[in-house]
PDB file of C-alpha atoms in Angstrom:
ATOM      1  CA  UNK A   6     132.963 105.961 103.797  1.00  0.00           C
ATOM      2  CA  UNK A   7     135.044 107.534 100.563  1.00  0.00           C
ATOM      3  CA  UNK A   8     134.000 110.131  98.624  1.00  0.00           C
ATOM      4  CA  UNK A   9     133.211 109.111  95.272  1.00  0.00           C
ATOM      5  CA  UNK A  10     135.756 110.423  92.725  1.00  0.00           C
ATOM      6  CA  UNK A  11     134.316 113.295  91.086  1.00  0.00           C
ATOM      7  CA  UNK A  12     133.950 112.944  87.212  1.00  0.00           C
ATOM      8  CA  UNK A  13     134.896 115.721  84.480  1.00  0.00           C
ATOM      9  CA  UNK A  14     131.607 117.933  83.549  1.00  0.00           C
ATOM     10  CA  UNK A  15     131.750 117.073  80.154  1.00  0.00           C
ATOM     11  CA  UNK A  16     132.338 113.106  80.602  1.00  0.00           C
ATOM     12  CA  UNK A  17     129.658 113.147  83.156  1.00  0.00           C
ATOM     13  CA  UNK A  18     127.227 115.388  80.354  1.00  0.00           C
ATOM     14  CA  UNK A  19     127.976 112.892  77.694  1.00  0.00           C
ATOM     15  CA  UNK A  20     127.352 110.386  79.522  1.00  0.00           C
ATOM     16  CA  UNK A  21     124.255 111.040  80.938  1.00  0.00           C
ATOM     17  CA  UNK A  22     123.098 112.116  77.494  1.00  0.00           C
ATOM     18  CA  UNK A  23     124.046 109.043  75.732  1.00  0.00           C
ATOM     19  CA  UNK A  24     122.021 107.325  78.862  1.00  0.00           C
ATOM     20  CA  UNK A  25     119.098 109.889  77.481  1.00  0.00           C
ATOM     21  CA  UNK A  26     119.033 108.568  73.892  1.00  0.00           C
ATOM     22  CA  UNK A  27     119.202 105.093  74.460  1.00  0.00           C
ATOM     23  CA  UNK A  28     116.462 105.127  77.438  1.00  0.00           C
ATOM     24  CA  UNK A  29     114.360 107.329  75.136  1.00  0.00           C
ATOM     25  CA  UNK A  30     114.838 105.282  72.014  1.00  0.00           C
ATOM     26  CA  UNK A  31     113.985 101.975  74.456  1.00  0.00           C
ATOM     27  CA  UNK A  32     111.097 103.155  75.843  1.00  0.00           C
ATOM     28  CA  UNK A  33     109.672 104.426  72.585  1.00  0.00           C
ATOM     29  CA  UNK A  34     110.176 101.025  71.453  1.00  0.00           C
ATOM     30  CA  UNK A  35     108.852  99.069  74.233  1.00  0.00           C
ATOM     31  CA  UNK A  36     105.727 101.668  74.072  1.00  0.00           C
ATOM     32  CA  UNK A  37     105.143 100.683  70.695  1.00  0.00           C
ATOM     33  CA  UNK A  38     105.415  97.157  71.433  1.00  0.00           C
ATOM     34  CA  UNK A  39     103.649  96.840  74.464  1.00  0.00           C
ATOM     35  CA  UNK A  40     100.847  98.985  72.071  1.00  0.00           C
ATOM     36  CA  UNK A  41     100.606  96.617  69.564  1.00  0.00           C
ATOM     37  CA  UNK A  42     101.121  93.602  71.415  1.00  0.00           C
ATOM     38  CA  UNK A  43      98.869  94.146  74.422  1.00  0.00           C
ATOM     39  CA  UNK A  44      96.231  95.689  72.770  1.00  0.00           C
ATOM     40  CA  UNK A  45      95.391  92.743  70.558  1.00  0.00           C
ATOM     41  CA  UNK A  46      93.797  91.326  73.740  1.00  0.00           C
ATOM     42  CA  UNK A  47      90.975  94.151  74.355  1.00  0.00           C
ATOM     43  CA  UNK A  48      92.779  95.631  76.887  1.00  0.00           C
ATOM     44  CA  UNK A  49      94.840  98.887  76.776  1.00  0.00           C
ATOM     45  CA  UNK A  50      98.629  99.031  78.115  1.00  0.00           C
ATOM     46  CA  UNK A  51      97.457 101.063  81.201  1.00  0.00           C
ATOM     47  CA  UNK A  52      94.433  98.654  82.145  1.00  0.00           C
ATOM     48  CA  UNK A  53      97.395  95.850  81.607  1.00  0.00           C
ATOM     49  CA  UNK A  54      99.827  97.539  84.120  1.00  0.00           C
ATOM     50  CA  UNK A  55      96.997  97.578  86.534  1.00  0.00           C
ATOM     51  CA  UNK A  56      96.313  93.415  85.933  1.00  0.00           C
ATOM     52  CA  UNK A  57     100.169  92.863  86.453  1.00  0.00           C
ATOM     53  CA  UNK A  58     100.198  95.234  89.653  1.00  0.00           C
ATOM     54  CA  UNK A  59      96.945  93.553  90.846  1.00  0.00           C
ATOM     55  CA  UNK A  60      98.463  89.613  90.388  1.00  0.00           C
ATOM     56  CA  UNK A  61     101.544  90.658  91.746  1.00  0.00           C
ATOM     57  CA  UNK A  62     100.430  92.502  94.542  1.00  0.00           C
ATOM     58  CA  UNK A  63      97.146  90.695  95.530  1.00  0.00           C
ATOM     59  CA  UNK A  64      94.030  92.925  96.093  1.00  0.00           C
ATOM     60  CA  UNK A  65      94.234  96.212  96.811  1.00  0.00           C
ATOM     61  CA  UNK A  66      92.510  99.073  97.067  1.00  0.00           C
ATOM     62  CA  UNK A  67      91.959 101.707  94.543  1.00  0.00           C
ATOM     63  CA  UNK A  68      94.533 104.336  96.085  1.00  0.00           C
ATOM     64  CA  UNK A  69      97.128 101.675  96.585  1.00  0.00           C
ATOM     65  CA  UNK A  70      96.742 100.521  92.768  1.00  0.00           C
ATOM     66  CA  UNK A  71      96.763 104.408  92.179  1.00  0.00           C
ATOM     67  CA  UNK A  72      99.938 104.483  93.575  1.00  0.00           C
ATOM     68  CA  UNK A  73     101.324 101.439  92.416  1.00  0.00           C
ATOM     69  CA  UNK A  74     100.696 102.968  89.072  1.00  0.00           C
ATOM     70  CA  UNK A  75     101.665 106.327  89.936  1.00  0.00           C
ATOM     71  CA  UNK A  76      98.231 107.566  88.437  1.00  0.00           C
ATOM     72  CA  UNK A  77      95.889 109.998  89.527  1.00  0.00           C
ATOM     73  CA  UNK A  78      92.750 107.671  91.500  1.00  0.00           C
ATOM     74  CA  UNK A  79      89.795 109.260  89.429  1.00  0.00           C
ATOM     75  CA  UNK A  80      92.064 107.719  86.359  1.00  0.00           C
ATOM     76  CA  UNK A  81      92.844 104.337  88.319  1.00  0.00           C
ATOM     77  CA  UNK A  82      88.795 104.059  89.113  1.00  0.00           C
ATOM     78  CA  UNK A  83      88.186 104.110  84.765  1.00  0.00           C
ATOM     79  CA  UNK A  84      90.888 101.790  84.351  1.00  0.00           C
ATOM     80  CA  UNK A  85      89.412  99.358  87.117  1.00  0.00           C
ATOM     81  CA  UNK A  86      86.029 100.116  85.807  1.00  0.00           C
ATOM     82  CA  UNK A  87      86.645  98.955  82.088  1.00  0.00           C
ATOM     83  CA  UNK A  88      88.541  95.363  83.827  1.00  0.00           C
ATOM     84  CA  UNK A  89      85.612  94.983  85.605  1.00  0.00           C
ATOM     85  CA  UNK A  90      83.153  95.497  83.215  1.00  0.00           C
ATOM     86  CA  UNK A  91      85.545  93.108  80.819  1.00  0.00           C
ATOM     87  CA  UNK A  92      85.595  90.405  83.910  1.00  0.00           C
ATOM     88  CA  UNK A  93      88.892  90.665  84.248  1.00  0.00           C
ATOM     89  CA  UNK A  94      88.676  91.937  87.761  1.00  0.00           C
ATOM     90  CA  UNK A  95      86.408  92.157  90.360  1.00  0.00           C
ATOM     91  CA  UNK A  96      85.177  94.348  93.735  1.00  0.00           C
ATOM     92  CA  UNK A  97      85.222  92.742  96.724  1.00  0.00           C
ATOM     93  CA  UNK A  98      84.594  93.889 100.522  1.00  0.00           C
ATOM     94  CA  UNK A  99      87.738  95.380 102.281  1.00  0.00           C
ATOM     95  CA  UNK A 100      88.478  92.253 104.204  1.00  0.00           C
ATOM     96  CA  UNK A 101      90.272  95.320 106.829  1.00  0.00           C
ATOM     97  CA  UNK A 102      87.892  98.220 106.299  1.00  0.00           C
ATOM     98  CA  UNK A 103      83.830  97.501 105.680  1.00  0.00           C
ATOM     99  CA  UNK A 104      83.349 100.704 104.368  1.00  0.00           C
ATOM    100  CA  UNK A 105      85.812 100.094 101.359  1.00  0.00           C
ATOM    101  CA  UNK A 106      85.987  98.082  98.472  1.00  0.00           C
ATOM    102  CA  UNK A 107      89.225  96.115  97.299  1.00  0.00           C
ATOM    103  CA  UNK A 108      90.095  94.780  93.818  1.00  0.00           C
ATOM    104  CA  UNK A 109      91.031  91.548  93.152  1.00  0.00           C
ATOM    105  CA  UNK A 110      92.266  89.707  89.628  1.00  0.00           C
ATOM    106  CA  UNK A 111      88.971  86.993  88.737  1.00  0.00           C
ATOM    107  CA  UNK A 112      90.538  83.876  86.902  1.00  0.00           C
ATOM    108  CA  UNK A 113      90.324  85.181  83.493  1.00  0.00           C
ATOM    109  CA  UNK A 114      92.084  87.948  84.186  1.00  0.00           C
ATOM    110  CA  UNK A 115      95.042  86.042  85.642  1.00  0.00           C
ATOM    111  CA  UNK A 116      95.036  83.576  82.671  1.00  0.00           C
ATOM    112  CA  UNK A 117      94.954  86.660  80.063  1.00  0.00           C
ATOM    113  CA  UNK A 118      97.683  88.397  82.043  1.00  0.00           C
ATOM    114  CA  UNK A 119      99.920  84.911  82.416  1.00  0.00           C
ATOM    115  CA  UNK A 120      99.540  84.686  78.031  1.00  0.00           C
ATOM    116  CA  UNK A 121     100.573  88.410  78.069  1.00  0.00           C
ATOM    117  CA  UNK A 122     103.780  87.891  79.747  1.00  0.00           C
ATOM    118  CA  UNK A 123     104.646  84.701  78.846  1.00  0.00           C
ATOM    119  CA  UNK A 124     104.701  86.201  75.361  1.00  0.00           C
ATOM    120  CA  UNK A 125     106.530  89.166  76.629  1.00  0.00           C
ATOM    121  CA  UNK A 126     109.073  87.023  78.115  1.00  0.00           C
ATOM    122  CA  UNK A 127     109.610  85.076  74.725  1.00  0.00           C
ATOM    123  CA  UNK A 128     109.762  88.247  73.276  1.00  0.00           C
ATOM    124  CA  UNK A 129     112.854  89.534  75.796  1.00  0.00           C
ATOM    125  CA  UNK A 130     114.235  85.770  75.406  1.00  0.00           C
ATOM    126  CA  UNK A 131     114.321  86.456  71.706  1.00  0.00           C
ATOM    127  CA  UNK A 132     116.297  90.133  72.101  1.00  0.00           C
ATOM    128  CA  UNK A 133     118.806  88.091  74.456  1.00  0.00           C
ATOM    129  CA  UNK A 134     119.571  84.960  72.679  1.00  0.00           C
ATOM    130  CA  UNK A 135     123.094  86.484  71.468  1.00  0.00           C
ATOM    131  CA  UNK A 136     124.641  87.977  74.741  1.00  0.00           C
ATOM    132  CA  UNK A 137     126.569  85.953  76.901  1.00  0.00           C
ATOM    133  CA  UNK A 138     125.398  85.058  80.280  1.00  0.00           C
ATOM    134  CA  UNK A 139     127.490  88.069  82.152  1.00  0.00           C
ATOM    135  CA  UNK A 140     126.213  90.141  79.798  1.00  0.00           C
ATOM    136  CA  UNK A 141     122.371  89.478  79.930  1.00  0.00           C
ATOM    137  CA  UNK A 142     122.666  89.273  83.852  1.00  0.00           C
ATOM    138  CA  UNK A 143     124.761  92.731  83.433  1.00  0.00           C
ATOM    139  CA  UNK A 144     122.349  94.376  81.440  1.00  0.00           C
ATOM    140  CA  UNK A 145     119.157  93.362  83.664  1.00  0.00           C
ATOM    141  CA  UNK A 146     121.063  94.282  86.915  1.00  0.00           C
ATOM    142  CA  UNK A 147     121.834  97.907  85.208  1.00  0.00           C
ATOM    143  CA  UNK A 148     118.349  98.176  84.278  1.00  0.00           C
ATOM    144  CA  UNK A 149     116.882  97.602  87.560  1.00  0.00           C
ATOM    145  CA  UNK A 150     119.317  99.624  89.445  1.00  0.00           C
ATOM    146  CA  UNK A 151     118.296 102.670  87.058  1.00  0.00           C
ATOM    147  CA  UNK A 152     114.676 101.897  87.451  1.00  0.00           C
ATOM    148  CA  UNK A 153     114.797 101.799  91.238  1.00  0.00           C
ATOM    149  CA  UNK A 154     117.235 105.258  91.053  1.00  0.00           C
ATOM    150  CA  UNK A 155     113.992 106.963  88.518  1.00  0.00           C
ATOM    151  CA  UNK A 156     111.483 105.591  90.585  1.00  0.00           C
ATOM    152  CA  UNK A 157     112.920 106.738  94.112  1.00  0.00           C
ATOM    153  CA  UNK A 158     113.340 110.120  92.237  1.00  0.00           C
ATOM    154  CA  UNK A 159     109.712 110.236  90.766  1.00  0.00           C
ATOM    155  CA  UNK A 160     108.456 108.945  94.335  1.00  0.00           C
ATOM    156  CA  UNK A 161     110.208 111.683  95.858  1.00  0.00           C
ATOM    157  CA  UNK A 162     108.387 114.470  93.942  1.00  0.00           C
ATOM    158  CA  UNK A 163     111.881 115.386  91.722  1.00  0.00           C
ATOM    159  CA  UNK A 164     110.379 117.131  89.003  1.00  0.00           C
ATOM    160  CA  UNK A 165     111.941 117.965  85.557  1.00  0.00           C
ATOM    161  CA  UNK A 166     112.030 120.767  83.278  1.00  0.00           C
ATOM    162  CA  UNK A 167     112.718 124.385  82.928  1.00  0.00           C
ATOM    163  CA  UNK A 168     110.486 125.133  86.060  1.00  0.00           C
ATOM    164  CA  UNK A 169     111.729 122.248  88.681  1.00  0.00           C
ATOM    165  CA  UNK A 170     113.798 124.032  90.608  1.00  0.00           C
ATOM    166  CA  UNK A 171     110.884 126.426  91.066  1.00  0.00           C
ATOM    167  CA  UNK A 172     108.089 124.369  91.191  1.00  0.00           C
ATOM    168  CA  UNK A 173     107.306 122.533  95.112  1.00  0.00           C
ATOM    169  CA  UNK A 174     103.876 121.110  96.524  1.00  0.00           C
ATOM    170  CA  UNK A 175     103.256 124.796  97.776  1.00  0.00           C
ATOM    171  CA  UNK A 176     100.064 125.217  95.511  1.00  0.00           C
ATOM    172  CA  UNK A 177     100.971 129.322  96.117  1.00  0.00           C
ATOM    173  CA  UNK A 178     104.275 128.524  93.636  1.00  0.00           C
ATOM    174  CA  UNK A 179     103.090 129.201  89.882  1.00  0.00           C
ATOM    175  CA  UNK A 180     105.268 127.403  87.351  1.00  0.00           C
ATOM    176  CA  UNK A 181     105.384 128.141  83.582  1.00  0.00           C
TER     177      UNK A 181
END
């Protein structure tokens, strides 16, 4: 295995805050979007994630939603609450644990998240239309491979800001 080639400070800096700008100005976008779009259907972005997480994954239970969502569980337990009370999901028996209670997508939930993202997709199909192939399968492959990269950082408890460094799961450390 080779060493990767280290890069100039300053190269690397811009770089990575060019990468900042155009993620932020994305996902302020998208966060709009999703806002506007989603919404329209009585059902806020967050209780949305959870539908998509829930047909994707299959049932689950609250703390595996929780985590799927990287929220805290009395949050994930108001956000089930409000698609259950909307029909959009429903409790069911642990099929592996009597004592607990899974969540499962009911058919109207699965046919409100499938209009969702099939608008969603025409949306993206729309924003794509221009690129070349190699460039739209480019662009989606850098995408993911920052996603995964943020998400094995956030999973990992890699914090940010002026206290990080400083900050650990010791409860005893006091940040800010």
């Amino acid at each position: 295995m080779s060493a990767k080639p280290a890069l100039p400070a300053n190269s690397l800096q811009r770089d990575a805050q060019a990468l900042h700008a155009a993620v932020s100005d994305l996902v302020r976008v998208y966060q709009f979007r999703d806002r506007d779009r989603i919404c329209c259907y009585d059902i806020s972005v967050t209780q949305c994630y959870a539908l998509e997480a829930l047909v994707e994954r299959g049932p689950s239970r609250s703390q595996a939603l929780a985590e799927a969502l990287m929220l805290d569980k009395s949050t994930t337990t108001r956000v089930a609450d409000a698609l259950v009370r909307k029909g959009y999901v429903e409790r069911l028996p642990d099929p592996d644990d009597a004592r607990a209670v899974s969540l499962r997508v009911t058919p109207e939930g699965r046919r409100l998240y499938e209009k969702i993202n099939r608008e969603l997709i025409e949306q993206q199909a729309d924003l794509l239309r221009d690129l070349d192939p190699q460039m739209r399968a480019a662009a989606t492959e850098i995408i993911q491979r920052l996603a995964r990269a943020a998400q094995a950082r956030f999973v990992s408890g890699v914090s940010v800001g002026s206290c990080a460094p400083a900050c650990g799961n010791d409860a005893s450390t006091k940040c800010g």
